[in-house]
Amino acid sequence: VRRKDFLRDLWYLALPARAVKPGVTAARTVLGEPLLFGRRADGTPYCLQDHCPHRAMPLRYGRQEDDAIECCYHGWKFDVGTGRCLEIPALVPEDEVDVAKIKVPVYPCREVAGALWVFLPERRGRLPETLPPVPGEEATRGLEPRVCESQAFACHFDWAVIGLMDPAHAAYVHTSWWWNTGEHVLREKEKRYEPSPLGFRLARYALTKSARPYKLLGKNVSTEITFQLPGVRVEHIRGDRHAAVDLTAITPVSETETVVHHLIYWTVPGLGALKPLARRLARQFLDQDRQAVLKQQSGIAFDDSMMFVGDADQEARWYFALKQEYLASREQGRAFQNPVVERTLRWRS
Ligand code: FES
Ligand SMILES: [Fe+2]
């Protein structure tokens, strides 16, 4: 398995939409590439490479005026929608330079349910004819996140993905007085999984012993969890009256840093008072994962091999199989064939 490769021609959650206010830009590194996010005059988001082609000045230090960004160094201006150069102030009229031929790379950028997603193509300037849907778009359409938490994990993307999906660590890592007594009480679980686009799905099942918050969603509360490449997990909980969505999107910054975005949505009105609590729990939860991964790093530096044992490790096996098939199908110019087969997994957690 080529574990270290990053996958392209996919959407990545870059940052919460509220971090990009009108007239303000935000710089983020995604897959090792410096990117600048902002909004056009009409409010739609844009993303361009945060790098002036003249002398490598990050464009984040420039200023935006209407739909153009001006580099802080020599004032070159670029259109934020197309990346084309609009003006080079140092030129005299006699200079025969076609400034529009100079371009900063731009990337498709979409705002979906309070998050900005960027599409990173395999080859710059070559987009597929139709872009795939943004992960979780259907479940979160029209909703605003009530909780939106992002944390940087000091590890390679793969370790963050398998660390977050893994069911067996919860009883050991996610311990606290309100959640778990720390006595590692494990129960046997049995869940049916099936292939889904670019990933797998834990088929919808009824939450019988509903914990109290789920009752707010009404009766017959059920949940469905999907995972898809590159690293997006969407849990869709639904009752007869309301729904909640828990979205985790993992985005590589570099070989050694990964950002985990955790967004929670619910349709129950008037639960504003719950937000601080939900935020605190989400933060604590993510922090426990982050700490575990941090401790793991010296081990990985010594020897990064891993074992897959039992059904508890099946999701991790599938992740690497999906990734391998994604890379292979693209190299061979053929359609992706989902390596996941429907099956029931049994484990204790
Ligand atoms: S470096 Fe940007 S204009 Fe010169
Ligand atoms: Fe976890």
Coordinates of C-alpha atoms and ligand atoms in Angstrom, one line a residue:
V1 CA 0.0 0.0 0.0
R2 CA 1.3 3.4 -0.9
R3 CA 0.4 4.8 2.4
K4 CA 1.9 8.2 2.0
D5 CA 0.2 9.4 -1.1
F6 CA -2.4 12.1 -1.0
L7 CA -5.5 11.7 -3.2
R8 CA -6.4 14.3 -5.8
D9 CA -9.5 15.2 -7.9
L10 CA -11.4 15.2 -4.7
W11 CA -13.0 17.9 -2.4
Y12 CA -11.3 18.8 0.8
L13 CA -12.8 20.8 3.7
A14 CA -10.5 23.7 3.9
L15 CA -12.0 25.9 6.7
P16 CA -15.2 27.0 8.3
A17 CA -17.1 29.5 6.1
R18 CA -17.3 32.0 9.0
A19 CA -13.5 32.4 8.9
V20 CA -13.9 34.1 5.5
K21 CA -15.9 37.3 6.0
P22 CA -16.5 39.7 3.1
G23 CA -13.4 41.6 2.3
V24 CA -11.2 39.4 4.5
T25 CA -9.0 36.6 3.2
A26 CA -7.8 33.5 5.0
A27 CA -4.7 31.5 4.1
R28 CA -4.5 27.7 4.6
T29 CA -2.1 25.0 3.4
V30 CA -3.8 22.0 1.9
L31 CA -1.9 19.0 0.5
G32 CA 1.3 21.1 0.9
E33 CA 0.0 23.9 -1.2
P34 CA -0.5 27.4 0.1
L35 CA -4.1 28.5 -0.7
L36 CA -5.9 31.8 -0.2
F37 CA -9.6 31.9 0.4
G38 CA -11.8 34.9 0.1
R39 CA -15.1 36.2 -1.1
R40 CA -16.0 38.0 -4.3
A41 CA -18.1 41.1 -4.1
D42 CA -21.2 39.0 -4.5
G43 CA -20.3 36.9 -1.5
T44 CA -19.3 33.7 -3.4
P45 CA -16.1 32.2 -2.1
Y46 CA -12.9 31.8 -4.2
C47 CA -9.7 30.0 -3.8
L48 CA -6.4 30.8 -5.4
Q49 CA -2.9 29.8 -4.9
D50 CA -1.4 32.0 -2.2
H51 CA 1.7 32.7 -4.2
C52 CA 2.5 35.6 -6.5
P53 CA 4.2 34.3 -9.7
H54 CA 6.4 37.4 -9.9
R55 CA 8.6 37.0 -6.9
A56 CA 6.9 34.4 -4.7
M57 CA 5.2 36.8 -2.3
P58 CA 2.2 35.2 -0.6
L59 CA -0.9 37.0 -1.9
R60 CA -2.4 37.0 1.6
Y61 CA -0.3 40.1 2.4
G62 CA -2.0 41.9 -0.5
R63 CA -5.3 43.6 -0.5
Q64 CA -8.5 42.8 -2.2
E65 CA -10.4 45.4 -4.1
D66 CA -13.7 44.3 -5.8
D67 CA -12.8 41.1 -7.4
A68 CA -9.1 41.7 -7.7
I69 CA -6.3 41.1 -5.4
E70 CA -3.2 43.3 -5.4
C71 CA 0.2 41.8 -4.4
C72 CA 1.8 43.8 -1.6
Y73 CA 5.3 43.7 -3.3
H74 CA 5.0 45.3 -6.7
G75 CA 1.3 45.8 -7.0
W76 CA 0.5 43.2 -9.7
K77 CA -3.2 42.7 -9.7
F78 CA -5.0 39.4 -10.3
D79 CA -8.6 38.5 -10.9
V80 CA -9.8 36.3 -8.0
G81 CA -12.2 34.3 -10.1
T82 CA -9.9 33.4 -13.0
G83 CA -6.4 34.1 -11.5
R84 CA -5.5 36.2 -14.5
C85 CA -3.2 39.1 -14.1
L86 CA -5.1 42.4 -14.7
E87 CA -2.4 44.9 -14.2
I88 CA 1.4 45.3 -13.8
P89 CA 1.9 48.9 -12.6
A90 CA 5.7 49.0 -13.5
L91 CA 5.0 48.6 -17.2
V92 CA 5.2 51.5 -19.6
P93 CA 2.8 51.8 -22.6
E94 CA 5.5 50.7 -25.0
D95 CA 6.0 47.4 -23.2
E96 CA 4.4 44.6 -25.2
V97 CA 3.4 42.3 -22.4
D98 CA 0.2 40.3 -22.5
V99 CA -0.5 40.5 -18.8
A100 CA -3.6 38.3 -19.1
K101 CA -1.3 35.4 -20.0
I102 CA 0.2 35.5 -16.5
K103 CA -2.0 33.5 -14.1
V104 CA -2.2 32.4 -10.5
P105 CA -3.8 28.9 -10.2
V106 CA -7.4 29.0 -9.1
Y107 CA -9.4 26.1 -7.6
P108 CA -13.1 25.3 -7.4
C109 CA -14.3 26.4 -4.1
R110 CA -17.8 25.7 -2.6
E111 CA -19.6 26.8 0.5
V112 CA -21.8 24.0 1.8
A113 CA -23.6 24.2 5.2
G114 CA -21.1 26.5 6.8
A115 CA -17.9 25.0 5.4
L116 CA -15.6 25.9 2.5
W117 CA -14.5 23.0 0.4
V118 CA -11.8 23.2 -2.2
F119 CA -11.3 20.8 -5.1
L120 CA -7.7 19.9 -5.8
P121 CA -7.2 18.6 -9.3
E122 CA -4.6 15.9 -10.3
R123 CA -3.2 18.3 -12.9
R124 CA -3.3 22.0 -12.4
G125 CA -5.7 23.7 -14.8
R126 CA -7.4 20.4 -15.8
L127 CA -10.7 19.8 -14.1
P128 CA -12.9 16.8 -14.7
E129 CA -16.0 17.6 -16.9
T130 CA -18.3 17.4 -13.9
L131 CA -17.1 17.8 -10.4
P132 CA -18.3 15.2 -7.9
P133 CA -20.7 16.3 -5.1
V134 CA -19.2 17.7 -2.0
P135 CA -19.2 15.0 0.7
G136 CA -22.2 15.3 3.1
E137 CA -23.8 17.8 0.8
E138 CA -27.1 16.0 0.7
A139 CA -27.5 15.5 4.5
T140 CA -26.4 19.0 5.5
R141 CA -28.1 21.1 2.7
G142 CA -29.5 24.3 4.1
L143 CA -28.2 23.7 7.6
E144 CA -25.8 25.8 9.7
P145 CA -23.3 24.0 11.9
R146 CA -24.1 24.4 15.6
V147 CA -20.7 23.1 16.5
C148 CA -17.6 23.7 14.3
E149 CA -14.4 22.5 15.8
S150 CA -11.0 22.2 13.9
Q151 CA -7.9 20.8 15.4
A152 CA -4.4 20.2 14.0
F153 CA -3.0 16.7 14.4
A154 CA 0.7 16.3 14.3
C155 CA 0.7 13.2 12.1
H156 CA 0.3 12.1 8.5
F157 CA -3.2 12.0 7.1
D158 CA -3.5 8.2 7.1
W159 CA -2.9 7.9 10.8
A160 CA -5.5 10.5 11.5
V161 CA -8.1 8.8 9.3
I162 CA -7.6 5.3 10.8
G163 CA -7.3 6.7 14.3
L164 CA -10.7 8.5 14.1
M165 CA -12.6 5.7 12.4
D166 CA -11.3 2.9 14.7
P167 CA -14.0 1.6 17.0
A168 CA -11.7 -0.2 19.5
H169 CA -9.9 2.8 21.1
A170 CA -13.0 4.5 22.5
A171 CA -13.1 2.7 25.8
Y172 CA -9.4 3.4 26.3
V173 CA -9.0 6.9 24.9
H174 CA -12.4 8.6 25.3
T175 CA -12.6 8.2 29.0
S176 CA -13.9 10.8 31.4
W177 CA -16.1 10.9 34.5
W178 CA -19.3 11.8 32.6
W179 CA -18.7 9.5 29.7
N180 CA -17.0 6.3 30.8
T181 CA -15.8 5.2 34.2
G182 CA -12.4 4.3 32.8
E183 CA -13.0 0.6 33.6
H184 CA -13.0 -0.3 29.9
V185 CA -16.5 -1.8 29.8
L186 CA -16.6 -3.5 26.4
R187 CA -19.7 -4.8 24.7
E188 CA -20.1 -6.9 21.7
K189 CA -21.2 -5.0 18.6
E190 CA -22.6 -6.4 15.4
K191 CA -23.2 -4.1 12.5
R192 CA -23.9 -4.5 8.8
Y193 CA -21.7 -2.6 6.3
E194 CA -22.1 -2.1 2.6
P195 CA -20.2 -0.4 -0.2
S196 CA -21.1 3.3 -0.9
P197 CA -19.6 5.8 -3.3
L198 CA -15.8 5.9 -2.7
G199 CA -16.3 4.2 0.6
F200 CA -18.5 2.2 2.8
R201 CA -21.7 2.6 4.8
L202 CA -22.7 1.3 8.2
A203 CA -26.3 0.6 7.2
R204 CA -29.1 2.5 8.9
Y205 CA -30.0 0.9 12.2
A206 CA -32.4 1.8 15.0
L207 CA -31.0 3.4 18.1
T208 CA -32.9 1.4 20.6
K209 CA -31.5 2.4 23.9
S210 CA -31.6 6.0 22.8
A211 CA -29.4 8.2 25.0
R212 CA -31.5 11.2 26.1
P213 CA -30.4 13.8 23.6
Y214 CA -31.6 11.6 20.7
K215 CA -35.1 11.7 22.1
L216 CA -35.2 15.3 20.9
L217 CA -35.3 14.0 17.4
G218 CA -38.6 12.2 18.0
K219 CA -39.5 8.6 17.9
N220 CA -37.9 5.8 15.8
V221 CA -34.5 7.3 16.0
S222 CA -32.0 5.6 13.6
T223 CA -28.6 6.3 12.4
E224 CA -26.4 5.7 9.3
I225 CA -22.7 6.3 9.0
T226 CA -20.8 6.7 5.7
F227 CA -17.1 7.0 5.1
Q228 CA -15.7 8.2 1.8
L229 CA -12.4 9.1 0.4
P230 CA -10.3 11.1 1.0
G231 CA -11.4 11.0 4.7
V232 CA -14.9 12.1 5.4
R233 CA -17.3 10.5 7.8
V234 CA -20.9 11.5 7.9
E235 CA -23.3 10.3 10.6
H236 CA -26.9 11.0 9.8
I237 CA -29.2 10.5 12.8
R238 CA -32.9 10.8 12.1
G239 CA -36.1 10.6 14.1
D240 CA -39.7 11.1 13.1
R241 CA -39.5 14.8 13.9
H242 CA -35.9 16.0 13.5
A243 CA -32.4 15.0 12.3
A244 CA -28.8 15.6 13.3
V245 CA -25.7 15.3 11.3
D246 CA -22.2 14.7 12.6
L247 CA -19.6 15.4 10.0
T248 CA -15.8 14.8 10.3
A249 CA -13.7 15.9 7.5
I250 CA -9.9 15.3 7.5
T251 CA -7.6 17.4 5.5
P252 CA -3.9 17.0 5.0
V253 CA -1.8 20.1 5.5
S254 CA 1.6 18.4 4.9
E255 CA 3.2 15.0 5.3
T256 CA 3.4 15.6 9.0
E257 CA 0.3 17.7 9.8
T258 CA -3.4 17.1 9.4
V259 CA -6.4 19.1 10.3
V260 CA -9.5 17.4 11.6
H261 CA -12.8 19.4 11.2
H262 CA -15.7 18.3 13.2
L263 CA -19.1 19.9 12.5
I264 CA -22.4 19.1 14.1
Y265 CA -25.8 20.0 12.8
W266 CA -29.3 19.5 14.1
T267 CA -32.7 20.7 13.0
V268 CA -34.3 20.9 16.4
P269 CA -35.2 24.6 16.9
G270 CA -34.4 26.5 20.1
L271 CA -31.6 24.5 21.4
G272 CA -29.1 27.3 21.5
A273 CA -28.4 26.6 25.1
L274 CA -27.0 23.2 24.2
K275 CA -24.4 24.6 21.9
P276 CA -21.7 25.4 24.5
L277 CA -22.0 22.0 26.0
A278 CA -22.0 20.2 22.6
R279 CA -18.9 22.3 21.7
R280 CA -17.1 21.4 24.8
L281 CA -17.8 17.7 24.5
A282 CA -16.8 17.8 20.8
R283 CA -13.6 19.6 21.7
Q284 CA -12.7 17.2 24.5
F285 CA -13.4 14.2 22.3
L286 CA -11.3 15.4 19.4
D287 CA -8.6 16.5 21.9
Q288 CA -8.4 12.9 23.2
D289 CA -7.8 11.6 19.7
R290 CA -5.3 14.3 19.0
Q291 CA -3.3 13.4 22.2
A292 CA -3.3 9.7 21.3
V293 CA -2.0 10.4 17.9
L294 CA 0.7 12.7 19.3
K295 CA 1.9 10.1 21.7
Q296 CA 2.0 7.6 18.8
Q297 CA 4.4 9.7 16.8
S298 CA 7.6 8.5 18.3
G299 CA 6.5 5.0 17.7
I300 CA 5.7 5.7 14.1
A301 CA 9.1 7.3 13.6
F302 CA 10.8 4.1 14.9
D303 CA 8.7 1.7 12.8
D304 CA 5.5 2.7 11.0
S305 CA 4.2 -0.8 10.2
M306 CA 0.8 -1.7 11.4
M307 CA -1.3 -4.8 12.1
F308 CA -5.0 -5.4 11.2
V309 CA -6.5 -7.9 13.5
G310 CA -10.2 -8.9 13.7
D311 CA -13.3 -7.0 12.6
A312 CA -12.4 -4.0 14.8
D313 CA -9.7 -3.3 12.2
Q314 CA -11.8 -3.9 9.2
E315 CA -12.6 -0.2 8.5
A316 CA -8.8 0.5 8.5
R317 CA -8.3 -2.4 6.1
W318 CA -11.0 -1.0 3.8
Y319 CA -9.6 2.5 4.0
F320 CA -6.2 1.4 2.6
A321 CA -7.9 -0.9 0.0
L322 CA -10.1 2.1 -1.1
K323 CA -7.1 4.3 -1.3
Q324 CA -5.1 1.8 -3.2
E325 CA -7.9 1.2 -5.7
Y326 CA -8.4 4.9 -6.2
L327 CA -4.8 5.4 -7.1
A328 CA -4.6 2.3 -9.3
S329 CA -7.9 3.1 -11.2
R330 CA -6.6 6.5 -12.0
E331 CA -3.2 5.3 -13.1
Q332 CA -4.8 2.8 -15.3
G333 CA -7.4 5.2 -16.6
R334 CA -10.3 3.0 -15.6
A335 CA -13.4 3.3 -13.4
F336 CA -13.1 3.0 -9.7
Q337 CA -14.2 -0.5 -8.5
N338 CA -15.2 -0.4 -4.9
P339 CA -13.2 -3.1 -3.0
V340 CA -15.7 -3.1 -0.1
V341 CA -18.1 -6.0 -0.1
E342 CA -21.3 -6.1 2.0
R343 CA -20.7 -7.9 5.3
T344 CA -21.5 -7.9 9.0
L345 CA -18.7 -7.0 11.3
R346 CA -18.5 -8.1 14.9
W347 CA -16.2 -6.7 17.5
R348 CA -16.1 -5.6 21.1
S349 CA -15.8 -2.0 22.1
Ligands
FES1 S1 6.0 39.6 -5.9 FE1 4.0 40.0 -6.4 S2 4.1 41.8 -7.6 FE2 6.1 41.2 -7.3
FE2 FE -11.6 8.8 18.8

